[in-house]
Coordinates of C-alpha atoms and ligand atoms in Angstrom, one line a residue:
X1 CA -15.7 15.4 -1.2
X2 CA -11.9 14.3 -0.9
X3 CA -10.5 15.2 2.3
X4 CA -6.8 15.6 2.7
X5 CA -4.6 15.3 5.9
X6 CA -4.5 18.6 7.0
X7 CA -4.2 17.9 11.0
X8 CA -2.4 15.0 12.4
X9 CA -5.6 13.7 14.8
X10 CA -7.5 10.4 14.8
X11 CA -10.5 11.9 14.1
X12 CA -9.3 13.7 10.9
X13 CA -7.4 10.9 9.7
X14 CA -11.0 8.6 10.3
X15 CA -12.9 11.4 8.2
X16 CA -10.7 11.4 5.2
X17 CA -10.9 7.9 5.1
X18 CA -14.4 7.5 5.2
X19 CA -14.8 10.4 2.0
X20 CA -12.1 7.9 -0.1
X21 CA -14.2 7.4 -3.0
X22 CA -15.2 3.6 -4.5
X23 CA -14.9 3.9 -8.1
X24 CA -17.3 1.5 -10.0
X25 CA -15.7 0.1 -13.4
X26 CA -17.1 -0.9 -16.4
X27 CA -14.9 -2.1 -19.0
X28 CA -14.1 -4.8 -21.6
X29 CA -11.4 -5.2 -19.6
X30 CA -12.8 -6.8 -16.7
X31 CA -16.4 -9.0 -18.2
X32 CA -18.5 -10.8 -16.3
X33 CA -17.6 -9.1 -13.1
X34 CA -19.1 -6.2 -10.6
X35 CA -15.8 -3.5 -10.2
X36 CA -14.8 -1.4 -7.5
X37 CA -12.2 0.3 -6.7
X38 CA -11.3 2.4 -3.6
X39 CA -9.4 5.3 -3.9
X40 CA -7.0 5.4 -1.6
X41 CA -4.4 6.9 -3.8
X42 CA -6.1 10.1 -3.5
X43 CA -6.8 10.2 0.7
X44 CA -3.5 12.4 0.3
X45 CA -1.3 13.4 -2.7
X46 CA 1.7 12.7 -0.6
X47 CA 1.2 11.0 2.1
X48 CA -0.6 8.2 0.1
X49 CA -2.3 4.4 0.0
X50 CA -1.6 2.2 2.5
X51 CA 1.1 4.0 3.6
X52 CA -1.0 6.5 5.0
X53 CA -2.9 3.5 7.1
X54 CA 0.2 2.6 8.1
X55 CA 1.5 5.8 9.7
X56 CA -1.3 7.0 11.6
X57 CA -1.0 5.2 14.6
X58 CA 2.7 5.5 14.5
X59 CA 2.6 9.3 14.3
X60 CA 0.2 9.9 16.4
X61 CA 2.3 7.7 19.2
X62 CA 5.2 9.8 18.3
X63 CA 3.7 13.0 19.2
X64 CA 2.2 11.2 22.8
X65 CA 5.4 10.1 23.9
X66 CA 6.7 13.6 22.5
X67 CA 9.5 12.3 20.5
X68 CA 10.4 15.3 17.7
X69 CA 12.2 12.9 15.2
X70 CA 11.0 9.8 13.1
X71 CA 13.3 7.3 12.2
X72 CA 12.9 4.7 9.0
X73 CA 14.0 2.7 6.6
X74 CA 13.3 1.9 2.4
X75 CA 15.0 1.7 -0.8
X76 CA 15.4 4.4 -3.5
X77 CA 11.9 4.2 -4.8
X78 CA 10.5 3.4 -0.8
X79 CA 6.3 4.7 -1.3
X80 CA 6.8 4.8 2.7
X81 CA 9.9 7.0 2.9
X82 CA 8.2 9.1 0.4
X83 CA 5.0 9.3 2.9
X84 CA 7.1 9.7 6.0
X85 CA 9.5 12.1 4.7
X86 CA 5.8 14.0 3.9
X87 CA 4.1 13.2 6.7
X88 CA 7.4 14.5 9.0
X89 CA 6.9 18.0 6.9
X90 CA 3.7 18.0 7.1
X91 CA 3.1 17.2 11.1
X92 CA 6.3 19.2 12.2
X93 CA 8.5 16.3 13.1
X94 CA 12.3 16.1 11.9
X95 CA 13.1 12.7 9.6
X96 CA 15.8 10.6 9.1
X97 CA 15.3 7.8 6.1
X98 CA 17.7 5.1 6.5
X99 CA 18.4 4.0 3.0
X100 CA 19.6 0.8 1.0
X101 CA 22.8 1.0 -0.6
X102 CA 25.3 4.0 -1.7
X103 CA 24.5 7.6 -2.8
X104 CA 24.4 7.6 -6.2
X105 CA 25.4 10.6 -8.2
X106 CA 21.9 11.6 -9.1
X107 CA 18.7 10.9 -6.4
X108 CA 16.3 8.9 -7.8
X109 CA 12.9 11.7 -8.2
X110 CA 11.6 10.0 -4.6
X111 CA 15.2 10.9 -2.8
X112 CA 15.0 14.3 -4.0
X113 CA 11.3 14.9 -2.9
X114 CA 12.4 13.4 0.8
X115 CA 15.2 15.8 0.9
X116 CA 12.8 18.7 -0.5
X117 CA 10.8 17.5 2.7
X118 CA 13.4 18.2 5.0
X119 CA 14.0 14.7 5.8
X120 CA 18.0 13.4 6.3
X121 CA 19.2 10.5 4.2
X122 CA 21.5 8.1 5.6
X123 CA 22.8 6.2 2.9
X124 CA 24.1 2.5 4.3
X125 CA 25.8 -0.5 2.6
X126 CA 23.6 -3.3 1.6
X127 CA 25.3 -5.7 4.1
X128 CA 24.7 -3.6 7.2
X129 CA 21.1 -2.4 6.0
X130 CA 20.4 -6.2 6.3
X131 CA 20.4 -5.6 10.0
X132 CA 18.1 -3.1 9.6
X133 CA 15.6 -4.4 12.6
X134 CA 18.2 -5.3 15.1
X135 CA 18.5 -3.4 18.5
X136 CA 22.1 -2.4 17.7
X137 CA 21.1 -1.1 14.6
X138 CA 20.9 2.7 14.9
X139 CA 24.0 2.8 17.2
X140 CA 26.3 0.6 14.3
X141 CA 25.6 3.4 12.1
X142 CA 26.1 6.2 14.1
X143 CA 22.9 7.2 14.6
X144 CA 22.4 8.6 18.4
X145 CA 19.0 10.7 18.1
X146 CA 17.3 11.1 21.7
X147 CA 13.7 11.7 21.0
X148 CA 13.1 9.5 18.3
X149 CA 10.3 6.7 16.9
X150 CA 11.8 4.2 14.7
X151 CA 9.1 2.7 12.5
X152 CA 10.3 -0.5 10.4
X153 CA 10.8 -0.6 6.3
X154 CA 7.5 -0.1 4.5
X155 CA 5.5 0.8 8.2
X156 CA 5.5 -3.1 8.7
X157 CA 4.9 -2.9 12.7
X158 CA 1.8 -3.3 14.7
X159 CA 0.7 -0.1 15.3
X160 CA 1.3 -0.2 11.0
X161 CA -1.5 -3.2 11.2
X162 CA -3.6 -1.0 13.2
X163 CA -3.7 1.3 11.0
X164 CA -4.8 -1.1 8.3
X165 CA -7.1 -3.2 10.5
X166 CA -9.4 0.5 10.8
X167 CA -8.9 0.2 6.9
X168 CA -11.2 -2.9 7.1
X169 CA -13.6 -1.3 9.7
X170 CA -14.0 1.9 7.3
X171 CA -14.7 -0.4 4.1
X172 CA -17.0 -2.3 6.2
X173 CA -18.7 0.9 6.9
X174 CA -18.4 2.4 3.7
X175 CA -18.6 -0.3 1.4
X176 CA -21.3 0.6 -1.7
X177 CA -22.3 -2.9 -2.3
X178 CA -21.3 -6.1 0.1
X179 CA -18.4 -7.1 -2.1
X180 CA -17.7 -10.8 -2.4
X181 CA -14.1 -10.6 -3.1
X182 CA -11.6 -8.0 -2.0
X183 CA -8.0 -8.1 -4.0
X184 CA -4.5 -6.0 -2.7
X185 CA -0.9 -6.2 -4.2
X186 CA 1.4 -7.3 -1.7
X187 CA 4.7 -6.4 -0.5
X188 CA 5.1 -7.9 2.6
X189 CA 2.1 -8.7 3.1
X190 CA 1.2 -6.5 5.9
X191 CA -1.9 -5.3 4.8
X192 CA -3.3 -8.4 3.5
X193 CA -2.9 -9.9 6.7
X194 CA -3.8 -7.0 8.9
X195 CA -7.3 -6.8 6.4
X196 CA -8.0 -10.5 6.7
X197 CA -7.8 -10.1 10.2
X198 CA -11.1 -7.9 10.3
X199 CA -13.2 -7.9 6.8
X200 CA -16.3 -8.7 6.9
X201 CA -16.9 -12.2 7.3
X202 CA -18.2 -12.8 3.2
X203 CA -15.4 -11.3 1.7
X204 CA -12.9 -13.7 0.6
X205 CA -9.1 -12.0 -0.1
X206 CA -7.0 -12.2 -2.6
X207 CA -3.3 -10.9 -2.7
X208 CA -0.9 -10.2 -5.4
X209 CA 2.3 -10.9 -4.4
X210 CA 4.7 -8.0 -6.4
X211 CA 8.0 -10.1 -5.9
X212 CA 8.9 -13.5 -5.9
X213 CA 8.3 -14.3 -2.4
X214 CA 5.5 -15.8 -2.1
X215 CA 6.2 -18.0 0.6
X216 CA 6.9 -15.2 3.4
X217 CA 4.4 -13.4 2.3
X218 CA 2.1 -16.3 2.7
X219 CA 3.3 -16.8 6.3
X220 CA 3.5 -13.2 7.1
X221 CA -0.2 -12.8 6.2
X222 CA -1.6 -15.9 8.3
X223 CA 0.7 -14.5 11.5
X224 CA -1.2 -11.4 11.2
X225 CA -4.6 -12.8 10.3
X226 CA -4.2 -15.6 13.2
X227 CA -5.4 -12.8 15.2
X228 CA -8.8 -13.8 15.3
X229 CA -10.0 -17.7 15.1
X230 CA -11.6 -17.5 12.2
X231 CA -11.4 -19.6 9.5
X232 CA -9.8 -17.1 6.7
X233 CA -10.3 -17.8 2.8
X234 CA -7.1 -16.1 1.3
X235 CA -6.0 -16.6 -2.2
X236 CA -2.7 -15.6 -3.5
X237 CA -1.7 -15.1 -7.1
X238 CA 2.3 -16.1 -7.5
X239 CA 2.4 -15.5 -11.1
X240 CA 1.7 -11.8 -11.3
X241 CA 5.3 -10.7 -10.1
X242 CA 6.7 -10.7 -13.4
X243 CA 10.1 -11.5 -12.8
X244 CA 10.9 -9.7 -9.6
X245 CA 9.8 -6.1 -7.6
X246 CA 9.9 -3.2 -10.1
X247 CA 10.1 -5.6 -13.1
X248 CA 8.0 -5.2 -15.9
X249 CA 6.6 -6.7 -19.4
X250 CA 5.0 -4.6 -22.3
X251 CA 1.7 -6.4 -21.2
X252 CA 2.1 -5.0 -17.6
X253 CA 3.0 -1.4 -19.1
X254 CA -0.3 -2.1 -21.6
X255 CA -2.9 -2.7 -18.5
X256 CA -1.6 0.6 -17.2
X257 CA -2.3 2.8 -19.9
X258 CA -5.6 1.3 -20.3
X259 CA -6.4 1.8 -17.0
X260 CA -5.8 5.5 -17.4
X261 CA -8.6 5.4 -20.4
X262 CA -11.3 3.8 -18.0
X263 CA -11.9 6.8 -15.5
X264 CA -8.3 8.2 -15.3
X265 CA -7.1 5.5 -13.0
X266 CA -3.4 6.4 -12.3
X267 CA -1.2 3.0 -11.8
X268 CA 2.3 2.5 -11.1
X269 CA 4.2 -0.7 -12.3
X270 CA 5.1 -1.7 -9.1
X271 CA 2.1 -2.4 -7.2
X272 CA -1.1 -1.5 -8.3
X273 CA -0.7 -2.2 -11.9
X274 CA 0.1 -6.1 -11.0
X275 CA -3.0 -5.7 -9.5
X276 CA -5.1 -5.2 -12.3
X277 CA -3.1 -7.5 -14.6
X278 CA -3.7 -10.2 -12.1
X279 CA -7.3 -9.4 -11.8
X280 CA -7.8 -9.3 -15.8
X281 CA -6.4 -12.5 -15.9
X282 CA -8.4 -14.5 -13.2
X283 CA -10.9 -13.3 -15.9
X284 CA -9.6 -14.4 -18.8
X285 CA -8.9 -17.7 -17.1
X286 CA -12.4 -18.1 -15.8
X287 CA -15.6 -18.9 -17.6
X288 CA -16.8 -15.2 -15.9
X289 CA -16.6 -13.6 -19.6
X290 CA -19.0 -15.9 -21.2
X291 CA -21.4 -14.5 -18.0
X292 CA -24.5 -12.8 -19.5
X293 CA -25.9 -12.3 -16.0
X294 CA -27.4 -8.9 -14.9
X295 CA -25.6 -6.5 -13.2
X296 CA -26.8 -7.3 -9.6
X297 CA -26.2 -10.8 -10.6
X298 CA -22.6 -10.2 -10.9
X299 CA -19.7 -11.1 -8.3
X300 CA -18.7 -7.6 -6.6
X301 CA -14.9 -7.2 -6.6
X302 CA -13.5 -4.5 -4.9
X303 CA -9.5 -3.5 -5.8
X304 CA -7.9 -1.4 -3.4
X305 CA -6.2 1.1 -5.0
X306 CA -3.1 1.3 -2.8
X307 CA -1.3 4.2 -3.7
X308 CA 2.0 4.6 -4.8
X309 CA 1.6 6.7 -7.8
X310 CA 5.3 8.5 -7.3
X311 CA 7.1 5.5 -8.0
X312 CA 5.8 5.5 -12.0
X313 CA 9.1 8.1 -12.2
X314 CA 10.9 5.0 -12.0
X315 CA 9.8 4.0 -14.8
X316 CA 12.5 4.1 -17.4
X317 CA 12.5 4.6 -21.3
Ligands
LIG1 C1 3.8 -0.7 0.1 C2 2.8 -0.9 -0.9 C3 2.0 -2.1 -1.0 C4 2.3 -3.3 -0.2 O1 2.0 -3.3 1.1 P1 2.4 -4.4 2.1 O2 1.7 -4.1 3.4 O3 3.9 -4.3 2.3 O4 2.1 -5.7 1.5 C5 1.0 -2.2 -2.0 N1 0.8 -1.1 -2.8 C6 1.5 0.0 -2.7 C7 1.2 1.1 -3.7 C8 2.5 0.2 -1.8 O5 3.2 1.3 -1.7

């Protein structure tokens, strides 16, 4: 049974986690392979996917050190300044979302949900948003809250990797089947990193990189997978980006309404649906199609369904 996050509490947060359905897919789409996918678009309608992961140990420090306000940053379509704004309504703390870039006329749909959440936007030119995780920061644009918990763009902070790293614990808990293989768009890279640094020692990652910067996210992920000595096997796909974060091609938008055919798995354009393209294709590319193997024969693959689902309003035409 789905579990939503009704209480802000560890032990809440630990037991919807743990009822995040795995999803098993069958599909032309994806031969030769054994398909999972964890749910964690639905461990919250609003406070959602990683994001969620990413907030927990944040909020919860928040309300130790009794600060009443949370303070963060994201762009127009920001999955995390949706979550916060939600999570801020939700757990009876006052947000502020620091946001790239002027007002425009019209909020895009995730603005106006933030807003409908109670959270304050602070709209600030691109230049000076740049300095987003300097000290100074607040103060140069006028910020001067008392009580407050700034947490970075997109939750990228440790307490944000803790909150992925019990991610790992929970799948390795969890898991149906001991998967081989464990794939994750990436942003930036936070949760690959903060997941490599725990999974279980046979699962070998995979990232999809949803922007063109593949680079930092490579180095992003090893400073956060260093944690451990380990010797970490993680695999990233550079050509799944299609042209830059939020860009799309028919054959993207195709996957995605296929997806929604096999078991009513809602993607968005951004993330998750690069995901699944770049997992189709590692197929195609393979010789795992020609596989006749048995079932229990076949690698198990498990996607992580990340969320993010409110940003497919950005989707235009
Ligand atoms: C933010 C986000 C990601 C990327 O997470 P990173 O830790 O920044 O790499 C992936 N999927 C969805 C749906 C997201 O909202």
């Amino acid at each position: 049974m789905i579990r939503y996050l009704t209480e802000l509490s560890l032990d809440a947060f630990i037991e919807a986690a743990r009822n995040v359905p795995y999803q098993q897919i069958r599909s032309d789409l994806f031969p030769g392979i054994d398909l999972w996918i964890r749910r964690d678009d639905l461990i919250d309608p609003l406070i959602s996917g990683n994001k969620a992961y990413k907030l927990i140990y944040n909020l919860l420090e928040a309300r130790a050190q009794g600060k009443d306000t949370i303070i963060t940053c994201g762009g127009a379509w920001s999955n995390h300044i949706h979550a916060t704004a939600a999570a801020g309504q939700r757990f009876g703390f006052h947000t502020i979302g620091i946001i790239r870039g002027e007002r425009p006329p019209t909020l895009s749909a995730m603005l106006q949900d933030a807003e409908r959440f109670g959270m304050s936007l602070r709209f600030v030119p691109r230049k000076l948003y740049h300095e987003r995780n300097e000290s100074h920061f607040l103060t140069q644009i006028g910020i001067a809250q008392e009580r407050y918990w700034y947490v970075p763009e997109g939750g990228a902070n440790d307490l944000g990797a803790k909150g992925v790293a019990l991610l790992a614990d929970i799948i390795r808990e969890t898991r149906p089947v001991a998967f081989d293989e464990c794939w994750v768009a990436c942003g930036t890279g936070l949760t690959l990193g903060a997941l490599a640094a725990r999974m279980p020692d046979r699962t070998s990652l995979t990232g999809v990189p949803v922007l063109k910067a593949a680079g930092s996210i490579r180095k992003s992920v090893e400073m956060r997978a260093a944690d451990d000595g380990r010797e970490l096997q993680i695999n990233l796909i550079e050509d799944a980006h299609h042209g830059g974060y939020g860009k799309y091609s028919a054959a993207l938008l195709r996957t995605q309404k296929e997806c929604e055919f096999i078991g009513g798995l809602g993607l968005d354009h951004v993330y998750t649906a690069k995901l699944v393209w770049a997992g189709a294709k590692a197929i195609e590319r393979s010789e795992r199609k020609k596989s006749t193997r048995w079932l229990d024969e076949l690698p198990r693959i498990l996607f992580l369904h990340t969320g993010g689902l409110q940003g497919r309003r950005g989707l235009v035409g």
